Short mmCIF file of N, CA and C in Angstrom, two decimals:
data_model
loop_
_atom_site.label_atom_id
_atom_site.label_comp_id
_atom_site.label_asym_id
_atom_site.label_seq_id
_atom_site.Cartn_x
_atom_site.Cartn_y
_atom_site.Cartn_z
N MET A 1 -14.49 11.35 -78.37
CA MET A 1 -14.86 12.26 -79.43
C MET A 1 -15.79 11.56 -80.41
N TYR A 2 -16.60 12.36 -81.09
CA TYR A 2 -17.58 11.83 -82.02
C TYR A 2 -17.61 12.64 -83.31
N HIS A 3 -18.00 11.96 -84.38
CA HIS A 3 -18.28 12.60 -85.67
C HIS A 3 -19.78 12.57 -85.88
N LEU A 4 -20.28 13.51 -86.65
CA LEU A 4 -21.67 13.46 -87.09
C LEU A 4 -21.77 12.48 -88.24
N LYS A 5 -22.80 11.65 -88.23
CA LYS A 5 -22.99 10.73 -89.35
C LYS A 5 -23.51 11.45 -90.58
N LYS A 6 -24.39 12.45 -90.36
CA LYS A 6 -24.94 13.21 -91.47
C LYS A 6 -25.32 14.61 -90.98
N PRO A 7 -25.50 15.55 -91.90
CA PRO A 7 -25.86 16.92 -91.50
C PRO A 7 -27.21 16.97 -90.79
N CYS A 8 -27.35 17.97 -89.93
CA CYS A 8 -28.64 18.17 -89.25
C CYS A 8 -28.95 19.66 -89.22
N GLN A 9 -30.22 19.97 -89.04
CA GLN A 9 -30.68 21.36 -89.16
C GLN A 9 -31.85 21.60 -88.23
N SER A 10 -32.01 22.84 -87.80
CA SER A 10 -33.19 23.23 -87.03
C SER A 10 -33.48 24.70 -87.30
N GLU A 11 -34.67 25.11 -86.95
CA GLU A 11 -35.03 26.52 -87.05
C GLU A 11 -35.90 26.86 -85.85
N ILE A 12 -35.54 27.95 -85.18
CA ILE A 12 -36.34 28.43 -84.06
C ILE A 12 -36.64 29.91 -84.26
N GLU A 13 -37.69 30.39 -83.61
CA GLU A 13 -38.02 31.81 -83.65
C GLU A 13 -38.14 32.31 -82.23
N ILE A 14 -37.42 33.39 -81.95
CA ILE A 14 -37.45 34.00 -80.62
C ILE A 14 -37.65 35.49 -80.80
N LYS A 15 -38.76 36.00 -80.27
CA LYS A 15 -39.10 37.43 -80.37
C LYS A 15 -38.95 37.94 -81.80
N LYS A 16 -39.51 37.23 -82.73
CA LYS A 16 -39.57 37.56 -84.15
C LYS A 16 -38.24 37.40 -84.90
N SER A 17 -37.17 37.02 -84.21
CA SER A 17 -35.91 36.72 -84.89
C SER A 17 -35.88 35.24 -85.24
N ARG A 18 -35.48 34.93 -86.47
CA ARG A 18 -35.35 33.53 -86.91
C ARG A 18 -33.89 33.11 -86.78
N PHE A 19 -33.68 31.93 -86.21
CA PHE A 19 -32.35 31.34 -86.08
C PHE A 19 -32.38 30.00 -86.80
N ILE A 20 -31.64 29.89 -87.90
CA ILE A 20 -31.60 28.67 -88.71
C ILE A 20 -30.23 28.05 -88.50
N ALA A 21 -30.22 26.87 -87.87
CA ALA A 21 -28.95 26.23 -87.51
C ALA A 21 -28.65 25.06 -88.43
N TYR A 22 -27.41 25.01 -88.87
CA TYR A 22 -26.89 23.89 -89.66
C TYR A 22 -25.68 23.34 -88.90
N VAL A 23 -25.67 22.04 -88.67
CA VAL A 23 -24.51 21.39 -88.05
C VAL A 23 -24.14 20.24 -88.97
N GLU A 24 -22.91 20.28 -89.50
CA GLU A 24 -22.55 19.36 -90.57
C GLU A 24 -21.14 18.80 -90.37
N PRO A 25 -20.94 17.55 -90.80
CA PRO A 25 -19.58 17.00 -90.76
C PRO A 25 -18.73 17.63 -91.85
N VAL A 26 -17.49 17.96 -91.52
CA VAL A 26 -16.54 18.50 -92.50
C VAL A 26 -15.17 17.86 -92.26
N ALA A 27 -14.38 17.79 -93.32
CA ALA A 27 -13.06 17.17 -93.21
C ALA A 27 -11.97 18.18 -92.86
N ASN A 28 -12.17 19.45 -93.26
CA ASN A 28 -11.10 20.43 -93.04
C ASN A 28 -11.67 21.84 -93.16
N ARG A 29 -10.82 22.83 -92.92
CA ARG A 29 -11.24 24.23 -92.95
C ARG A 29 -11.71 24.65 -94.35
N ALA A 30 -11.02 24.20 -95.39
CA ALA A 30 -11.41 24.60 -96.75
C ALA A 30 -12.84 24.15 -97.05
N GLU A 31 -13.17 22.93 -96.68
CA GLU A 31 -14.53 22.42 -96.89
C GLU A 31 -15.53 23.22 -96.07
N ALA A 32 -15.17 23.56 -94.84
CA ALA A 32 -16.06 24.33 -93.97
C ALA A 32 -16.31 25.73 -94.54
N MET A 33 -15.26 26.38 -95.02
CA MET A 33 -15.42 27.74 -95.57
C MET A 33 -16.23 27.72 -96.87
N GLN A 34 -16.09 26.65 -97.63
CA GLN A 34 -16.90 26.51 -98.84
C GLN A 34 -18.37 26.39 -98.47
N ARG A 35 -18.67 25.58 -97.45
CA ARG A 35 -20.05 25.41 -97.02
C ARG A 35 -20.61 26.72 -96.45
N LEU A 36 -19.79 27.44 -95.69
CA LEU A 36 -20.22 28.73 -95.15
C LEU A 36 -20.55 29.69 -96.28
N ALA A 37 -19.73 29.72 -97.31
CA ALA A 37 -19.98 30.59 -98.47
C ALA A 37 -21.30 30.21 -99.14
N GLU A 38 -21.58 28.91 -99.24
CA GLU A 38 -22.86 28.46 -99.83
C GLU A 38 -24.03 28.96 -99.01
N LEU A 39 -23.93 28.89 -97.68
CA LEU A 39 -25.02 29.35 -96.82
C LEU A 39 -25.18 30.86 -96.90
N ARG A 40 -24.10 31.60 -97.05
CA ARG A 40 -24.19 33.05 -97.23
C ARG A 40 -24.93 33.38 -98.54
N ARG A 41 -24.65 32.59 -99.59
CA ARG A 41 -25.36 32.81 -100.87
C ARG A 41 -26.83 32.40 -100.75
N GLN A 42 -27.10 31.33 -99.99
CA GLN A 42 -28.47 30.85 -99.82
C GLN A 42 -29.32 31.84 -99.02
N TYR A 43 -28.69 32.52 -98.05
CA TYR A 43 -29.40 33.47 -97.19
C TYR A 43 -28.72 34.84 -97.27
N PRO A 44 -28.74 35.49 -98.44
CA PRO A 44 -27.97 36.74 -98.60
C PRO A 44 -28.53 37.91 -97.79
N ASP A 45 -29.80 37.85 -97.44
CA ASP A 45 -30.39 38.98 -96.72
C ASP A 45 -30.43 38.78 -95.21
N ALA A 46 -29.83 37.70 -94.71
CA ALA A 46 -29.77 37.47 -93.26
C ALA A 46 -28.81 38.47 -92.63
N ARG A 47 -29.08 38.84 -91.40
CA ARG A 47 -28.24 39.82 -90.70
C ARG A 47 -26.91 39.20 -90.26
N HIS A 48 -26.93 37.93 -89.80
CA HIS A 48 -25.72 37.30 -89.26
C HIS A 48 -25.60 35.86 -89.77
N HIS A 49 -24.36 35.44 -89.97
CA HIS A 49 -24.02 34.05 -90.32
C HIS A 49 -22.92 33.63 -89.36
N CYS A 50 -23.28 33.30 -88.13
CA CYS A 50 -22.31 32.96 -87.09
C CYS A 50 -21.89 31.50 -87.26
N TRP A 51 -20.60 31.22 -87.01
CA TRP A 51 -20.13 29.86 -87.26
C TRP A 51 -19.04 29.43 -86.28
N VAL A 52 -18.93 28.09 -86.16
CA VAL A 52 -17.89 27.45 -85.36
C VAL A 52 -17.38 26.25 -86.14
N LEU A 53 -16.08 26.12 -86.24
CA LEU A 53 -15.44 24.95 -86.86
C LEU A 53 -14.59 24.26 -85.82
N LEU A 54 -14.80 22.97 -85.63
CA LEU A 54 -13.95 22.14 -84.79
C LEU A 54 -13.44 21.01 -85.66
N SER A 55 -12.13 20.95 -85.86
CA SER A 55 -11.57 19.84 -86.63
C SER A 55 -10.23 19.45 -86.05
N GLU A 56 -9.75 18.30 -86.47
CA GLU A 56 -8.48 17.79 -85.96
C GLU A 56 -7.32 18.69 -86.40
N THR A 57 -7.47 19.35 -87.54
CA THR A 57 -6.37 20.14 -88.08
C THR A 57 -6.53 21.64 -87.88
N ASP A 58 -7.74 22.12 -87.68
CA ASP A 58 -7.95 23.55 -87.58
C ASP A 58 -9.30 23.82 -86.93
N SER A 59 -9.38 24.92 -86.21
CA SER A 59 -10.64 25.32 -85.59
C SER A 59 -10.79 26.82 -85.73
N GLY A 60 -11.99 27.30 -85.54
CA GLY A 60 -12.23 28.72 -85.62
C GLY A 60 -13.66 29.04 -85.25
N LEU A 61 -13.92 30.31 -84.98
CA LEU A 61 -15.29 30.74 -84.68
C LEU A 61 -15.43 32.21 -85.02
N ASP A 62 -16.67 32.62 -85.30
CA ASP A 62 -16.93 34.01 -85.69
C ASP A 62 -18.34 34.41 -85.28
N ASP A 63 -18.45 35.52 -84.53
CA ASP A 63 -19.75 36.05 -84.12
C ASP A 63 -20.44 36.82 -85.24
N ASP A 64 -19.74 37.12 -86.31
CA ASP A 64 -20.28 37.81 -87.49
C ASP A 64 -21.16 39.01 -87.14
N GLY A 65 -20.63 39.88 -86.31
CA GLY A 65 -21.34 41.12 -86.01
C GLY A 65 -22.19 41.10 -84.76
N GLU A 66 -22.46 39.94 -84.20
CA GLU A 66 -23.17 39.89 -82.91
C GLU A 66 -22.20 40.36 -81.83
N PRO A 67 -22.71 40.84 -80.69
CA PRO A 67 -21.81 41.24 -79.61
C PRO A 67 -20.87 40.10 -79.23
N GLY A 68 -19.61 40.41 -78.99
CA GLY A 68 -18.59 39.40 -78.71
C GLY A 68 -19.01 38.40 -77.64
N GLY A 69 -18.85 37.14 -77.95
CA GLY A 69 -19.14 36.07 -77.00
C GLY A 69 -20.59 35.67 -76.88
N THR A 70 -21.49 36.27 -77.68
CA THR A 70 -22.92 35.96 -77.54
C THR A 70 -23.43 34.94 -78.56
N ALA A 71 -22.63 34.62 -79.57
CA ALA A 71 -23.11 33.71 -80.61
C ALA A 71 -22.19 32.50 -80.77
N ALA A 72 -20.97 32.72 -81.28
CA ALA A 72 -20.07 31.61 -81.58
C ALA A 72 -19.66 30.85 -80.32
N LYS A 73 -19.36 31.55 -79.24
CA LYS A 73 -18.92 30.88 -78.01
C LYS A 73 -20.00 29.94 -77.46
N PRO A 74 -21.27 30.37 -77.38
CA PRO A 74 -22.31 29.43 -76.94
C PRO A 74 -22.47 28.24 -77.89
N MET A 75 -22.31 28.47 -79.19
CA MET A 75 -22.38 27.38 -80.16
C MET A 75 -21.23 26.41 -79.92
N TYR A 76 -20.03 26.97 -79.72
CA TYR A 76 -18.83 26.18 -79.42
C TYR A 76 -19.05 25.32 -78.18
N ASN A 77 -19.64 25.91 -77.13
CA ASN A 77 -19.87 25.17 -75.89
C ASN A 77 -20.78 23.98 -76.11
N VAL A 78 -21.81 24.13 -76.93
CA VAL A 78 -22.72 23.00 -77.22
C VAL A 78 -21.95 21.89 -77.94
N LEU A 79 -21.14 22.26 -78.94
CA LEU A 79 -20.37 21.26 -79.68
C LEU A 79 -19.38 20.54 -78.77
N MET A 80 -18.71 21.29 -77.91
CA MET A 80 -17.74 20.69 -77.00
C MET A 80 -18.43 19.77 -75.99
N HIS A 81 -19.59 20.19 -75.51
CA HIS A 81 -20.35 19.37 -74.55
C HIS A 81 -20.73 18.03 -75.18
N ARG A 82 -21.04 18.06 -76.48
CA ARG A 82 -21.39 16.83 -77.20
C ARG A 82 -20.15 16.06 -77.66
N LYS A 83 -18.96 16.62 -77.41
CA LYS A 83 -17.67 16.00 -77.75
C LYS A 83 -17.53 15.73 -79.25
N LEU A 84 -17.89 16.73 -80.04
CA LEU A 84 -17.84 16.59 -81.50
C LEU A 84 -16.52 17.10 -82.07
N THR A 85 -16.09 16.49 -83.16
CA THR A 85 -14.93 16.94 -83.90
C THR A 85 -15.25 16.84 -85.39
N ASN A 86 -14.46 17.52 -86.20
CA ASN A 86 -14.69 17.57 -87.65
C ASN A 86 -16.13 17.98 -87.95
N VAL A 87 -16.51 19.11 -87.37
CA VAL A 87 -17.89 19.58 -87.48
C VAL A 87 -17.90 21.10 -87.70
N LEU A 88 -18.86 21.53 -88.51
CA LEU A 88 -19.13 22.95 -88.74
C LEU A 88 -20.54 23.24 -88.27
N ALA A 89 -20.68 24.26 -87.43
CA ALA A 89 -22.00 24.74 -87.02
C ALA A 89 -22.15 26.16 -87.54
N VAL A 90 -23.25 26.42 -88.23
CA VAL A 90 -23.56 27.75 -88.73
C VAL A 90 -24.98 28.08 -88.28
N VAL A 91 -25.15 29.26 -87.69
CA VAL A 91 -26.49 29.74 -87.36
C VAL A 91 -26.71 31.03 -88.12
N VAL A 92 -27.74 30.99 -88.97
CA VAL A 92 -28.14 32.14 -89.78
C VAL A 92 -29.24 32.86 -89.01
N ARG A 93 -29.07 34.17 -88.78
CA ARG A 93 -30.07 34.91 -88.02
C ARG A 93 -30.69 36.01 -88.86
N TYR A 94 -32.02 35.98 -88.86
CA TYR A 94 -32.80 37.09 -89.40
C TYR A 94 -33.32 37.89 -88.21
N PHE A 95 -32.89 39.13 -88.09
CA PHE A 95 -33.27 39.98 -86.97
C PHE A 95 -34.74 40.36 -87.09
N GLY A 96 -35.48 40.20 -85.99
CA GLY A 96 -36.91 40.46 -86.00
C GLY A 96 -37.30 41.82 -85.49
N GLY A 97 -36.33 42.66 -85.14
CA GLY A 97 -36.65 44.01 -84.71
C GLY A 97 -36.67 44.19 -83.20
N ILE A 98 -36.62 43.09 -82.44
CA ILE A 98 -36.63 43.19 -80.98
C ILE A 98 -35.27 42.71 -80.47
N LYS A 99 -34.58 43.57 -79.73
CA LYS A 99 -33.28 43.18 -79.19
C LYS A 99 -33.45 42.13 -78.10
N LEU A 100 -32.56 41.14 -78.12
CA LEU A 100 -32.66 40.04 -77.16
C LEU A 100 -31.74 40.23 -75.96
N GLY A 101 -30.79 41.13 -76.04
CA GLY A 101 -29.82 41.29 -74.97
C GLY A 101 -28.79 40.18 -75.01
N ALA A 102 -27.68 40.36 -74.31
CA ALA A 102 -26.59 39.38 -74.35
C ALA A 102 -27.05 38.00 -73.88
N GLY A 103 -27.75 37.94 -72.77
CA GLY A 103 -28.22 36.65 -72.26
C GLY A 103 -29.19 35.97 -73.21
N GLY A 104 -30.07 36.75 -73.82
CA GLY A 104 -31.02 36.20 -74.77
C GLY A 104 -30.34 35.65 -76.01
N LEU A 105 -29.29 36.34 -76.49
CA LEU A 105 -28.54 35.85 -77.65
C LEU A 105 -27.81 34.54 -77.32
N VAL A 106 -27.18 34.51 -76.15
CA VAL A 106 -26.47 33.29 -75.73
C VAL A 106 -27.45 32.11 -75.72
N ARG A 107 -28.60 32.31 -75.11
CA ARG A 107 -29.59 31.23 -75.04
C ARG A 107 -30.10 30.85 -76.43
N ALA A 108 -30.34 31.83 -77.28
CA ALA A 108 -30.89 31.56 -78.62
C ALA A 108 -29.90 30.76 -79.47
N TYR A 109 -28.64 31.18 -79.49
CA TYR A 109 -27.65 30.47 -80.31
C TYR A 109 -27.39 29.07 -79.76
N SER A 110 -27.34 28.94 -78.44
CA SER A 110 -27.17 27.61 -77.83
C SER A 110 -28.35 26.71 -78.18
N GLN A 111 -29.54 27.24 -78.05
CA GLN A 111 -30.74 26.46 -78.32
C GLN A 111 -30.82 26.03 -79.78
N ALA A 112 -30.47 26.92 -80.69
CA ALA A 112 -30.53 26.59 -82.12
C ALA A 112 -29.63 25.40 -82.44
N VAL A 113 -28.39 25.43 -81.94
CA VAL A 113 -27.46 24.32 -82.21
C VAL A 113 -27.91 23.06 -81.47
N SER A 114 -28.36 23.20 -80.23
CA SER A 114 -28.83 22.04 -79.47
C SER A 114 -30.00 21.35 -80.16
N GLU A 115 -30.93 22.14 -80.68
CA GLU A 115 -32.08 21.55 -81.36
C GLU A 115 -31.67 20.87 -82.66
N ALA A 116 -30.69 21.43 -83.36
CA ALA A 116 -30.20 20.78 -84.58
C ALA A 116 -29.59 19.42 -84.24
N LEU A 117 -28.93 19.34 -83.09
CA LEU A 117 -28.27 18.09 -82.68
C LEU A 117 -29.18 17.12 -81.94
N ALA A 118 -30.43 17.52 -81.71
CA ALA A 118 -31.33 16.69 -80.90
C ALA A 118 -31.47 15.28 -81.45
N ASP A 119 -31.57 15.12 -82.74
CA ASP A 119 -31.74 13.79 -83.33
C ASP A 119 -30.52 13.36 -84.14
N ALA A 120 -29.39 13.98 -83.87
CA ALA A 120 -28.17 13.67 -84.64
C ALA A 120 -27.66 12.27 -84.33
N GLU A 121 -27.15 11.63 -85.37
CA GLU A 121 -26.50 10.33 -85.20
C GLU A 121 -25.00 10.58 -85.07
N LEU A 122 -24.44 10.13 -83.95
CA LEU A 122 -23.03 10.33 -83.67
C LEU A 122 -22.27 9.02 -83.83
N VAL A 123 -21.06 9.12 -84.35
CA VAL A 123 -20.20 7.96 -84.54
C VAL A 123 -18.92 8.20 -83.74
N ALA A 124 -18.56 7.24 -82.90
CA ALA A 124 -17.35 7.39 -82.09
C ALA A 124 -16.10 7.42 -82.97
N VAL A 125 -15.19 8.31 -82.64
CA VAL A 125 -13.93 8.42 -83.37
C VAL A 125 -12.97 7.37 -82.82
N VAL A 126 -12.42 6.57 -83.72
CA VAL A 126 -11.44 5.57 -83.32
C VAL A 126 -10.08 6.08 -83.81
N ARG A 127 -9.21 6.41 -82.89
CA ARG A 127 -7.87 6.87 -83.25
C ARG A 127 -7.09 5.71 -83.85
N SER A 128 -6.33 6.00 -84.88
CA SER A 128 -5.58 4.93 -85.54
C SER A 128 -4.14 5.35 -85.78
N LYS A 129 -3.33 4.37 -86.09
CA LYS A 129 -1.95 4.65 -86.47
C LYS A 129 -1.63 3.85 -87.71
N THR A 130 -0.76 4.41 -88.53
CA THR A 130 -0.38 3.77 -89.79
C THR A 130 1.01 3.17 -89.63
N LEU A 131 1.14 1.91 -90.05
CA LEU A 131 2.40 1.17 -89.92
C LEU A 131 2.73 0.48 -91.23
N TRP A 132 4.00 0.14 -91.38
CA TRP A 132 4.45 -0.73 -92.48
C TRP A 132 4.78 -2.09 -91.87
N PHE A 133 4.17 -3.14 -92.40
CA PHE A 133 4.51 -4.52 -92.03
C PHE A 133 5.40 -5.08 -93.12
N GLY A 134 6.55 -5.62 -92.74
CA GLY A 134 7.45 -6.23 -93.69
C GLY A 134 7.60 -7.72 -93.41
N VAL A 135 7.52 -8.54 -94.47
CA VAL A 135 7.68 -9.99 -94.36
C VAL A 135 8.41 -10.50 -95.60
N PRO A 136 9.03 -11.68 -95.49
CA PRO A 136 9.59 -12.31 -96.69
C PRO A 136 8.46 -12.63 -97.68
N PHE A 137 8.80 -12.75 -98.97
CA PHE A 137 7.78 -13.02 -100.00
C PHE A 137 6.95 -14.26 -99.68
N ALA A 138 7.55 -15.28 -99.09
CA ALA A 138 6.84 -16.53 -98.81
C ALA A 138 5.71 -16.34 -97.80
N LEU A 139 5.75 -15.26 -97.02
CA LEU A 139 4.72 -15.03 -95.99
C LEU A 139 3.70 -13.96 -96.38
N GLU A 140 3.80 -13.47 -97.62
CA GLU A 140 2.86 -12.42 -98.03
C GLU A 140 1.41 -12.87 -97.93
N SER A 141 1.10 -14.06 -98.41
CA SER A 141 -0.30 -14.51 -98.37
C SER A 141 -0.79 -14.67 -96.93
N ALA A 142 0.07 -15.13 -96.03
CA ALA A 142 -0.32 -15.25 -94.62
C ALA A 142 -0.60 -13.87 -94.02
N LEU A 143 0.24 -12.89 -94.36
CA LEU A 143 0.05 -11.53 -93.86
C LEU A 143 -1.24 -10.93 -94.41
N ARG A 144 -1.49 -11.09 -95.69
CA ARG A 144 -2.73 -10.56 -96.29
C ARG A 144 -3.96 -11.24 -95.69
N ARG A 145 -3.88 -12.54 -95.47
CA ARG A 145 -5.00 -13.28 -94.87
C ARG A 145 -5.27 -12.76 -93.45
N TRP A 146 -4.21 -12.52 -92.68
CA TRP A 146 -4.38 -12.00 -91.33
C TRP A 146 -5.06 -10.63 -91.38
N CYS A 147 -4.60 -9.77 -92.28
CA CYS A 147 -5.21 -8.44 -92.42
C CYS A 147 -6.70 -8.54 -92.74
N GLU A 148 -7.03 -9.45 -93.65
CA GLU A 148 -8.44 -9.64 -94.02
C GLU A 148 -9.26 -10.14 -92.84
N GLN A 149 -8.74 -11.12 -92.11
CA GLN A 149 -9.46 -11.69 -90.97
C GLN A 149 -9.64 -10.67 -89.85
N GLN A 150 -8.66 -9.79 -89.65
CA GLN A 150 -8.72 -8.80 -88.58
C GLN A 150 -9.43 -7.51 -89.00
N GLY A 151 -9.79 -7.41 -90.28
CA GLY A 151 -10.43 -6.19 -90.77
C GLY A 151 -9.46 -5.02 -90.84
N VAL A 152 -8.19 -5.32 -91.05
CA VAL A 152 -7.15 -4.29 -91.13
C VAL A 152 -6.99 -3.87 -92.59
N PRO A 153 -7.26 -2.60 -92.90
CA PRO A 153 -7.14 -2.17 -94.30
C PRO A 153 -5.68 -2.08 -94.75
N ILE A 154 -5.43 -2.58 -95.95
CA ILE A 154 -4.12 -2.46 -96.57
C ILE A 154 -4.17 -1.21 -97.44
N LEU A 155 -3.34 -0.23 -97.11
CA LEU A 155 -3.36 1.05 -97.79
C LEU A 155 -2.44 1.11 -99.00
N GLU A 156 -1.36 0.30 -98.93
CA GLU A 156 -0.35 0.37 -99.98
C GLU A 156 0.53 -0.87 -99.88
N ALA A 157 1.07 -1.31 -101.00
CA ALA A 157 2.02 -2.43 -101.02
C ALA A 157 3.30 -1.97 -101.70
N ASP A 158 4.43 -2.49 -101.19
CA ASP A 158 5.73 -2.15 -101.74
C ASP A 158 6.54 -3.44 -101.86
N TYR A 159 7.08 -3.69 -103.05
CA TYR A 159 7.85 -4.91 -103.28
C TYR A 159 9.29 -4.53 -103.58
N GLY A 160 10.18 -4.94 -102.71
CA GLY A 160 11.61 -4.71 -102.88
C GLY A 160 12.31 -6.02 -102.52
N GLU A 161 13.19 -5.96 -101.54
CA GLU A 161 13.85 -7.17 -101.07
C GLU A 161 12.88 -8.04 -100.29
N ALA A 162 11.84 -7.43 -99.77
CA ALA A 162 10.78 -8.14 -99.04
C ALA A 162 9.46 -7.47 -99.41
N VAL A 163 8.38 -8.00 -98.88
CA VAL A 163 7.05 -7.42 -99.10
C VAL A 163 6.77 -6.48 -97.94
N ARG A 164 6.35 -5.27 -98.27
CA ARG A 164 5.94 -4.32 -97.24
C ARG A 164 4.51 -3.89 -97.52
N LEU A 165 3.67 -4.01 -96.49
CA LEU A 165 2.28 -3.56 -96.61
C LEU A 165 2.05 -2.43 -95.62
N ARG A 166 1.49 -1.34 -96.11
CA ARG A 166 1.14 -0.21 -95.25
C ARG A 166 -0.29 -0.43 -94.78
N VAL A 167 -0.47 -0.43 -93.45
CA VAL A 167 -1.78 -0.75 -92.86
C VAL A 167 -2.18 0.30 -91.83
N ARG A 168 -3.45 0.29 -91.48
CA ARG A 168 -3.95 1.18 -90.43
C ARG A 168 -4.56 0.31 -89.33
N LEU A 169 -4.10 0.54 -88.09
CA LEU A 169 -4.58 -0.21 -86.92
C LEU A 169 -5.18 0.75 -85.90
N PRO A 170 -6.17 0.29 -85.12
CA PRO A 170 -6.67 1.12 -84.02
C PRO A 170 -5.52 1.38 -83.04
N GLU A 171 -5.35 2.63 -82.64
CA GLU A 171 -4.23 3.01 -81.79
C GLU A 171 -4.19 2.23 -80.48
N ASP A 172 -5.37 2.02 -79.87
CA ASP A 172 -5.38 1.38 -78.56
C ASP A 172 -5.07 -0.12 -78.59
N SER A 173 -5.14 -0.76 -79.74
CA SER A 173 -4.85 -2.20 -79.81
C SER A 173 -3.70 -2.53 -80.75
N ALA A 174 -3.03 -1.51 -81.30
CA ALA A 174 -1.99 -1.75 -82.30
C ALA A 174 -0.84 -2.60 -81.76
N ASP A 175 -0.35 -2.31 -80.56
CA ASP A 175 0.78 -3.07 -80.01
C ASP A 175 0.42 -4.54 -79.82
N ALA A 176 -0.76 -4.80 -79.29
CA ALA A 176 -1.19 -6.19 -79.07
C ALA A 176 -1.37 -6.91 -80.40
N GLN A 177 -1.94 -6.23 -81.40
CA GLN A 177 -2.13 -6.86 -82.70
C GLN A 177 -0.79 -7.16 -83.37
N CYS A 178 0.16 -6.25 -83.25
CA CYS A 178 1.49 -6.48 -83.83
C CYS A 178 2.17 -7.67 -83.17
N ALA A 179 2.06 -7.77 -81.85
CA ALA A 179 2.67 -8.90 -81.13
C ALA A 179 2.04 -10.22 -81.55
N ALA A 180 0.70 -10.23 -81.66
CA ALA A 180 0.01 -11.46 -82.06
C ALA A 180 0.39 -11.86 -83.49
N LEU A 181 0.49 -10.89 -84.37
CA LEU A 181 0.86 -11.18 -85.75
C LEU A 181 2.29 -11.70 -85.82
N ALA A 182 3.21 -11.08 -85.09
CA ALA A 182 4.60 -11.53 -85.07
C ALA A 182 4.69 -12.97 -84.57
N ASP A 183 3.90 -13.32 -83.55
CA ASP A 183 3.88 -14.71 -83.05
C ASP A 183 3.39 -15.67 -84.12
N SER A 184 2.30 -15.29 -84.81
CA SER A 184 1.74 -16.20 -85.82
C SER A 184 2.68 -16.36 -87.02
N LEU A 185 3.56 -15.39 -87.24
CA LEU A 185 4.52 -15.47 -88.35
C LEU A 185 5.90 -15.92 -87.86
N HIS A 186 5.95 -16.43 -86.64
CA HIS A 186 7.18 -16.96 -86.04
C HIS A 186 8.31 -15.95 -86.04
N GLY A 187 7.97 -14.70 -85.76
CA GLY A 187 8.97 -13.65 -85.63
C GLY A 187 9.46 -13.06 -86.93
N ALA A 188 8.92 -13.51 -88.06
CA ALA A 188 9.41 -13.04 -89.37
C ALA A 188 8.65 -11.78 -89.81
N LEU A 189 8.46 -10.83 -88.89
CA LEU A 189 7.72 -9.61 -89.18
C LEU A 189 8.55 -8.42 -88.74
N THR A 190 8.65 -7.43 -89.59
CA THR A 190 9.21 -6.15 -89.17
C THR A 190 8.08 -5.13 -89.19
N VAL A 191 8.10 -4.27 -88.18
CA VAL A 191 7.08 -3.23 -88.06
C VAL A 191 7.78 -1.88 -88.02
N ILE A 192 7.39 -1.00 -88.93
CA ILE A 192 7.98 0.33 -89.01
C ILE A 192 6.85 1.35 -88.96
N ALA A 193 6.99 2.33 -88.05
CA ALA A 193 5.99 3.39 -87.97
C ALA A 193 6.02 4.23 -89.23
N ASP A 194 4.86 4.59 -89.72
CA ASP A 194 4.74 5.43 -90.92
C ASP A 194 4.79 6.89 -90.48
N ASP A 195 5.73 7.64 -91.02
CA ASP A 195 5.85 9.05 -90.62
C ASP A 195 5.00 9.90 -91.44
#
């Protein structure tokens, strides 16, 4: 899966209809709907504002008055083919007076999104997991040094009977990193999954 590094845009004209495509990174549905509302205000006289949202927490699509399956579904297919997540695609259409037919609409909406993504910079999604590392106070500096050397972000610290640091590790290497850290601390490490 990939994220967009920055928003991208394109505009095409087919048989006098204008298709203005925006493909943008979003964190959640609320952010996507806010952006869609902005585009509706920016293009109030457009006939259609078709959109697709793909995110880790929520997804959705809307043909906004186009015949069912001729706008949002083709846009969705382009995004899925590119393996994108946390992305909003909106295509604003100004009708030019010539009907395109179902096949023509499918091609137009697909092309608009594809052209917007033609020069897009994609960033690979690295799945992560959040854990609590616990050590005696005497080993706190060693644990913090290890985190710094490994590029492991410390999200939170908790001081009670021992030191607990909440960290984020790449999911695919978390077990190996925990084992290596436990070895370097001579077994004086507790690891608790963060719920």
